[in-house]
Amino acid sequence: MGTDNAAVNFSELVNKNKQTLARLQESPRLLLRRRDGEDLVLTTAARTEQDQTVVSAATRMLAAMVRREPGGTELLLDILTDAFPWVRFLPETDVHAFAVELVDTMRAADSVGNHASVAQLLIAWQHTAEVHSDPELLAALTQDHGEDYGPVPGPRGVA
């Protein structure tokens, strides 16, 4: 969350709900800190709708640029390293695959109004870049071990 967001303990919402909710007039979001669980973010429905509108518009513009503009894909490939510096560690073919998958996943996520898959995609590609950034790790993960270790047992408790 950005620095412009207020933060309170969850108990303040429970014990002083009117005063706590009034803080949403001063801040777009309110971080609710919890002792026994993941922190929560409280915002208004209007703010959430605005955020969704912005993300959707950016997604549609990016997809249209890549598909319609001559050189749109090349432009996207050029700006990826500015947006995601870790892309520099990916092989060139993976950078192109990442770009295509990112735009496609953003469009699909926007169509269902849930962007969790985009976050998951970014994390997965960043981890791939981390592997490529470490020559020893890359060698260990890509070397042919020359053996078949047999069938992999299923997870415990699954028949």
Tab-separated table of C-alpha atoms in Angstrom:
chain	number	residue	atom	x	y	z
A	1	MET	CA	0.000	0.000	0.000
A	2	GLY	CA	1.106	3.534	-0.646
A	3	THR	CA	2.129	6.013	2.003
A	4	ASP	CA	-1.097	8.038	1.609
A	5	ASN	CA	-3.156	5.335	3.300
A	6	ALA	CA	-4.095	5.477	6.966
A	7	ALA	CA	-3.557	2.507	9.251
A	8	VAL	CA	-5.344	1.491	12.426
A	9	ASN	CA	-5.671	-1.602	14.529
A	10	PHE	CA	-8.685	-3.731	13.671
A	11	SER	CA	-9.942	-3.257	17.233
A	12	GLU	CA	-10.415	0.462	16.510
A	13	LEU	CA	-12.913	-0.410	13.788
A	14	VAL	CA	-14.774	-2.646	16.210
A	15	ASN	CA	-14.662	-0.286	19.204
A	16	LYS	CA	-14.839	3.118	17.500
A	17	ASN	CA	-16.447	2.312	14.185
A	18	LYS	CA	-17.857	5.793	13.371
A	19	GLN	CA	-14.588	7.585	14.056
A	20	THR	CA	-12.595	4.927	12.217
A	21	LEU	CA	-14.869	4.947	9.175
A	22	ALA	CA	-14.704	8.751	9.102
A	23	ARG	CA	-10.990	8.400	8.333
A	24	LEU	CA	-11.965	7.128	4.870
A	25	GLN	CA	-12.852	10.748	4.075
A	26	GLU	CA	-9.171	11.653	4.525
A	27	SER	CA	-7.574	8.600	2.943
A	28	PRO	CA	-8.588	6.425	-0.024
A	29	ARG	CA	-7.933	3.244	1.940
A	30	LEU	CA	-7.628	2.236	5.535
A	31	LEU	CA	-5.206	-0.508	6.511
A	32	LEU	CA	-6.659	-2.587	9.321
A	33	ARG	CA	-3.844	-4.267	11.240
A	34	ARG	CA	-4.782	-7.577	12.822
A	35	ARG	CA	-2.866	-9.536	15.448
A	36	ASP	CA	-4.242	-12.948	14.570
A	37	GLY	CA	-4.570	-12.782	10.819
A	38	GLU	CA	-3.670	-11.084	7.609
A	39	ASP	CA	-4.127	-7.313	7.568
A	40	LEU	CA	-7.203	-6.033	5.756
A	41	VAL	CA	-7.818	-2.992	3.581
A	42	LEU	CA	-11.025	-1.033	3.934
A	43	THR	CA	-12.146	1.253	1.157
A	44	THR	CA	-15.371	2.474	-0.358
A	45	ALA	CA	-17.219	0.705	-3.144
A	46	ALA	CA	-16.863	3.841	-5.282
A	47	ARG	CA	-13.064	3.820	-4.821
A	48	THR	CA	-12.879	0.132	-5.733
A	49	GLU	CA	-14.953	0.781	-8.847
A	50	GLN	CA	-12.650	3.668	-9.800
A	51	ASP	CA	-9.568	1.493	-9.339
A	52	GLN	CA	-11.123	-1.257	-11.461
A	53	THR	CA	-11.972	1.269	-14.175
A	54	VAL	CA	-8.368	2.497	-14.274
A	55	VAL	CA	-6.884	-1.009	-14.396
A	56	SER	CA	-9.349	-2.032	-17.098
A	57	ALA	CA	-8.585	1.043	-19.204
A	58	ALA	CA	-4.822	0.513	-18.899
A	59	THR	CA	-5.224	-3.142	-19.836
A	60	ARG	CA	-7.314	-2.339	-22.905
A	61	MET	CA	-4.908	0.374	-24.055
A	62	LEU	CA	-1.878	-1.882	-23.644
A	63	ALA	CA	-3.545	-4.743	-25.514
A	64	ALA	CA	-4.685	-2.422	-28.308
A	65	MET	CA	-1.211	-0.902	-28.638
A	66	VAL	CA	0.411	-4.308	-28.945
A	67	ARG	CA	-2.126	-5.605	-31.453
A	68	ARG	CA	-2.781	-2.546	-33.630
A	69	GLU	CA	0.297	-0.387	-33.677
A	70	PRO	CA	3.106	-1.289	-36.045
A	71	GLY	CA	6.004	-2.002	-33.742
A	72	GLY	CA	3.698	-2.218	-30.709
A	73	THR	CA	5.158	-5.527	-29.591
A	74	GLU	CA	8.690	-4.182	-29.971
A	75	LEU	CA	7.745	-1.124	-27.907
A	76	LEU	CA	6.340	-3.373	-25.197
A	77	LEU	CA	9.517	-5.452	-25.222
A	78	ASP	CA	11.581	-2.262	-24.892
A	79	ILE	CA	9.629	-0.915	-21.915
A	80	LEU	CA	9.460	-4.198	-20.015
A	81	THR	CA	12.953	-3.712	-18.601
A	82	ASP	CA	11.949	-0.283	-17.294
A	83	ALA	CA	8.791	-1.642	-15.695
A	84	PHE	CA	10.363	-4.895	-14.491
A	85	PRO	CA	14.173	-4.602	-14.195
A	86	TRP	CA	14.485	-8.344	-13.485
A	87	VAL	CA	13.459	-9.031	-17.110
A	88	ARG	CA	17.109	-8.366	-18.022
A	89	PHE	CA	17.987	-11.807	-16.650
A	90	LEU	CA	15.553	-13.663	-18.925
A	91	PRO	CA	16.727	-15.134	-22.219
A	92	GLU	CA	15.417	-13.155	-25.212
A	93	THR	CA	12.877	-15.825	-26.178
A	94	ASP	CA	11.525	-15.820	-22.633
A	95	VAL	CA	11.164	-12.023	-22.666
A	96	HIS	CA	8.930	-12.327	-25.723
A	97	ALA	CA	6.954	-15.188	-24.150
A	98	PHE	CA	6.543	-13.141	-20.953
A	99	ALA	CA	5.261	-10.123	-22.898
A	100	VAL	CA	2.679	-12.147	-24.806
A	101	GLU	CA	1.551	-14.030	-21.707
A	102	LEU	CA	1.338	-10.820	-19.670
A	103	VAL	CA	-0.937	-9.052	-22.151
A	104	ASP	CA	-3.108	-12.126	-22.660
A	105	THR	CA	-3.432	-12.753	-18.916
A	106	MET	CA	-4.206	-9.100	-18.225
A	107	ARG	CA	-7.006	-9.167	-20.805
A	108	ALA	CA	-8.437	-12.412	-19.447
A	109	ALA	CA	-8.227	-11.224	-15.831
A	110	ASP	CA	-9.885	-7.945	-16.729
A	111	SER	CA	-12.739	-9.818	-18.396
A	112	VAL	CA	-13.578	-11.551	-15.103
A	113	GLY	CA	-12.676	-8.635	-12.813
A	114	ASN	CA	-10.070	-10.567	-10.843
A	115	HIS	CA	-6.390	-9.713	-11.241
A	116	ALA	CA	-4.920	-12.406	-8.986
A	117	SER	CA	-3.743	-14.351	-12.044
A	118	VAL	CA	-1.729	-11.337	-13.243
A	119	ALA	CA	0.017	-11.070	-9.881
A	120	GLN	CA	0.721	-14.806	-9.948
A	121	LEU	CA	2.123	-14.551	-13.487
A	122	LEU	CA	4.437	-11.682	-12.524
A	123	ILE	CA	5.725	-13.555	-9.488
A	124	ALA	CA	6.336	-16.728	-11.505
A	125	TRP	CA	8.272	-14.894	-14.221
A	126	GLN	CA	10.265	-12.977	-11.612
A	127	HIS	CA	11.266	-16.278	-10.009
A	128	THR	CA	12.311	-17.550	-13.437
A	129	ALA	CA	14.484	-14.458	-13.847
A	130	GLU	CA	16.007	-15.084	-10.415
A	131	VAL	CA	17.031	-18.576	-11.517
A	132	HIS	CA	18.617	-17.170	-14.689
A	133	SER	CA	20.469	-14.550	-12.622
A	134	ASP	CA	22.337	-17.237	-10.663
A	135	PRO	CA	24.590	-19.360	-12.919
A	136	GLU	CA	25.054	-22.094	-10.311
A	137	LEU	CA	21.334	-22.417	-9.662
A	138	LEU	CA	20.557	-22.352	-13.382
A	139	ALA	CA	23.096	-25.112	-14.033
A	140	ALA	CA	21.739	-27.243	-11.175
A	141	LEU	CA	18.154	-26.894	-12.398
A	142	THR	CA	18.829	-27.417	-16.091
A	143	GLN	CA	21.449	-30.153	-16.124
A	144	ASP	CA	20.479	-33.592	-17.340
A	145	HIS	CA	20.877	-35.995	-14.443
A	146	GLY	CA	20.722	-38.955	-16.818
A	147	GLU	CA	18.590	-41.033	-14.505
A	148	ASP	CA	14.930	-41.693	-14.020
A	149	TYR	CA	14.141	-41.693	-10.346
A	150	GLY	CA	10.887	-43.574	-10.887
A	151	PRO	CA	7.292	-42.579	-10.273
A	152	VAL	CA	6.593	-39.717	-7.938
A	153	PRO	CA	4.290	-40.658	-5.070
A	154	GLY	CA	1.077	-38.712	-4.747
A	155	PRO	CA	0.475	-36.283	-1.911
A	156	ARG	CA	-0.231	-37.779	1.476
A	157	GLY	CA	-3.858	-38.510	2.141
A	158	VAL	CA	-4.793	-38.693	-1.546
A	159	ALA	CA	-5.905	-42.069	-2.795
